[in-house]
Structure formats: C-alpha cells, structure tokens
C-alpha cells in the first residue's frame, strides 16, 4: 500500500463517482428521447427517471468533491489473478451448462472452484463429482427443477 | 380485529405438518447461515427463495420457511462470535465483545446457553409485540393513499441513510441505482418500453430473484476469495459442565431492556438488528459497568446484544407486513417474495389473507421454540459445520445460486445477468457502498414511482396533494427531522462505537 503517493487526487472512489455521473447523463438522455404518444397521468413515464438521474448526478458530484477517502485495497498480484480466474470460471460454467448439461458442467466448475480456493486435486475432483451428482439428484430428480441437459 | 381469533387462526395454519416441517428446515438453515462467517441470512434467503417459489409451495409456507431462515440466523451468528471471535453476520459483532472472552475463560457452554436463552426471550418478546402491534398499525394503514405511501417511502429512505450510513451520500447513491434498475421494462401505465434496447428478455424488467441472487450470493463469492479460511482456525473447545438454568433470572432486567430496545429499533423502517444490538450493548454498559467488567467476559454484555438482535429481527416484520415497507435488508427480500406471489403486503393482508399474516406470526412462536431446542443440545453439531472449508462452501453457494436462477428462468441470458449484477455488487461493496439500500431501492422504486404518479393523477398535476393529509405531513416532518439530526446522530454513533470498542 505504501507505493501510493500521499496527495493523490484521483482514487477509485472518485473514479466510480465520475462513472456514475456519466451514467446519470446517459440515463437521462435515453429517457428524454422517448416518444410518448399519450399518458394517463400528468407525470408520464419520463419524469421519475429524470428525477433519479438528477439526484444521482448531484450525489455523485458530492462524492467527487468530498474530502479524500482512504484508497480501497483492490486485489493485487496473486489475488487479482485468482479473482479474474474466478470470474472466468463462473462465465464458463454458465456457458457449459447449456452445452454439456448440468451434471458435467457442475463437476468441472466445482473442481475448478475448489482448486481456486486452494483445495488439493483429489479433494477438488471428489467434491466436483459428488456435488454434480448430489445436486442433480436433489434438485433435478427429487424436486423436479428443470436443469439443462447436454446438447447431444 | 380480535387478536385472539387472529392468533387461533394463525396457529391452525402454522401447526399444519408441512408448515411445521418448513419452519424446522428454515430454523436449521438459518442457524447455519448465521453461524458460517460470510454467509448471512440475506444469502440464505436469496438462494432458497427461487427454489421455494418453483416448488409451488403455498405463499404462507414459503414465507414461514424464509422467515425462519431470517430469525434463525440471529441465533446462529452468536456461535462463531463466541467460539471463533468472528461474527457470523453483522448483527453478531457486539456478541464477540463479551462472548469470546467468556469462552476463553473456559465458560463456552455457559456463554452459548445464556446467549441462546437471551435470543429466545428477545425473539419471543418481539413476536408478542408483532402480534399486538401489527394489526393495530394495519388499521391505521387503511388511511394511506398514494400521497401518504409516497411520503412513507421517502421517510424510510431517510431513516436508512442514517442507520446504514456511516456514509449517507453513498447510501443515497446505492438506493438511486437500485431504483434506476426498476425502470427497465414496460411502463405499466402507458405501455412504453424504457431501457430495453429491443431485447424481449428485458420487457418484463429485470427479475427480482436474479438481482437478489447476483447482488448477494455472487458478490459474496468474490469477497470470500479475500477472506482467511476459517477451517484453519481452531474454535474454543466446549468443556465446561452444564450450567445452572436458574441463573438466567439474574439477568432478567438486562434481557428485558435489550428486547424492548431491539424491538423498537427493529420496527423503524430501514433499520435492522446490527444497530439494535449496538445500542442495547452500549446502554447496558452504561447502566451496569461499575467494575469495568464489560468487554472482559461480562454475561450481561453477552445477553443484551443477543436479546436485542433477535427482538429487532421480529420487529422488522411489523412495517413489512402492515405497510409493505421493510425494516431491514432481509425483510426487503421477504417483501419481494410476497410480491412474487402477487400478494400486496399492507392492511389488506390482515383482513383478506389472514392465513398468511397470522400463519407467519404464529409460526414465529413455534420457530423460536425450535431454535432454542436446536441451539442448546445441538450446538456442537453447528460447531462442527462452522469448520467447513471455503473450498467446499464456495462451490456450494455457486451451484445453489445457479440452480436458483435456473429454476425460474432457464436461459443463459438470465445467468449472465446474475453474474453481471454480482460483479457490480462486488465493486459496490469494495467501494464501501451498502447493498441494503440498493435492494430496498429496487423493491420500493416501482412503488415509489407508481404512487407518485397515481397521487398526481388524482390531483390533476397539483403537487400539493403530497402534503395535504395529516399523515403525510407528519411523515414529511419526520423526514426533515431525520435529515436535520443526521450529522448529530452520526457523531453520537461514532462515539458509542468507539466506547464499545475500547
């Protein structure tokens, strides 16, 4: 943490507030462009989103100009790599569910997740296989929740 | 409405075998969710809500189970607080202060027993309060029109800003972002599409279940990646002998005081168990800490926050059931659950669907009793489960969350929404934004817009309808008062927290 310069004017809190400000503008413009042929109420569908956008802009500006906060500890190095891998595993899981079906996708995903949380290979693989079968047995078979089947 | 009849009818629902069964399941899962650090009641409720919904459980049954998870978690939180010095969830922070020192002195089983009984008394007093006050408040709520509802929702956001907010501005931003998400989809009064970008999946708006699961369960997974693994911690062994039951009478005033404080704070919209336990602890310390024993293993310092957080959990049901304004993060999700079943909480719930309101309230008497039994003799079982390693816990949450979404929407589109919202929730949490105002904004945003537009449609565009009735004037006055005392309240709160820590 020490490598951060002391009088740094831009930190993640302000960057986020800046993004929110931009989002407020975008959000407002989107609704202004709506064509409303008729509305039964005097306010119509535009007023509330506009009000929200104005409020968001005001509060975001307050954050941008409020006193400097302590910089947030973002994941770095190894932890950052693990976070990215975690996100990729989750996205991959969602896609694989519809290709390989629930059981197979769950076995792979649980194994990978367990490895990410520093389990040993044997443990991870057995956790994967067991949870693939148990979750399917409990929810897919016993409780009849429609879970994706393999494409083939 | 006759309270006795109301209760009798409620018990006839709550004592049906299926409802007793789900209450027990809820109590068990709740204790578990509370005890596991990182998994709070919100996660438990979020993940199980879609499954309860898909199983076509009747609304009262689903609500009984989910509520059991909610107040059960207040029991579970104390286990890891006492044995590991890690609060199981945010409302159990105060329990560590005297609970863990007691355990270190070799009085772990005494600490667990006392806190379980305090939890039970606090929880039960809250249910009695709920039985008495809820129907009363419901009769008042009949007078609420669109203008009054609008004022009430604004008021609850202002209360939330104080209580959640050590950072009121961030609380406001989170609430606004939540409300913005509700504007996606077809506008119900004109049929115009807002923010849908031609995607048919977005026409109905973003599903509440997907938002809840993503926001809480998925963001939690990323947070857990940074946490130390509790399986490597060693909980304090329970080896002291059984404890003299009658000793609890020594602490009757402490427990009673804390329960009443907890219930009152729980009833306030937007405030929850963590505030209640902090206030109860500091009050008890002020009254009773003559020899400086608080923080070193004083039983009163353990009994007070535990009674208070359970009482607050019960109290949070009062505004949720009578007004449709949730009193805490988890009751927000319970409110969303009711809306899923097309049940509008509020005064009509008590007169038209008494099996839901009464059944839920009656089940809470039973549930607290079950929790007492679960938490006294079976506490060692939960201590074992406490040590479940993260590498088993995290995949478990992931698969449950995915099944939850799949059970309502079998499309990859909704799974991606879940992940996207989860990642956004993670960034919000890292940036010190609370997720509670976000979800409250998401649940109440639609009501806020609908009531505002309805009120102005009645008045033909005259804005003064919002301030005309006495009820709405009182609510606006309270809102202004809340915002005005905000800075003062915050400095007091800071002082209290610092005192409690030192």
XYZ file of C-alpha atoms in Angstrom, chain B residues 10 16 33-34 69 128 134 153 172-173 175 183 196 331 336 341 351 377 419 422 447 460 472 480 495:
25
model
C -52.763 -18.334 12.631
C -50.061 -27.977 9.828
C -26.320 -19.334 7.602
C -25.843 -17.227 10.703
C -34.008 -18.564 7.952
C -45.669 -10.893 21.117
C -49.180 -5.288 13.669
C -41.210 5.525 1.272
C -28.368 7.592 -1.323
C -26.425 6.646 -4.449
C -30.698 3.478 -3.318
C -37.361 1.490 -14.585
C -34.984 -2.281 -23.154
C -37.211 -8.324 5.174
C -40.077 -9.152 -2.667
C -46.783 -14.312 -5.243
C -58.224 -8.749 6.762
C -28.320 -29.521 22.831
C -23.080 -12.684 -12.887
C -22.931 -9.937 -8.854
C -43.940 1.552 -5.696
C -54.547 16.639 -11.821
C -48.287 12.710 5.037
C -36.947 16.552 7.518
C -18.676 7.939 19.972
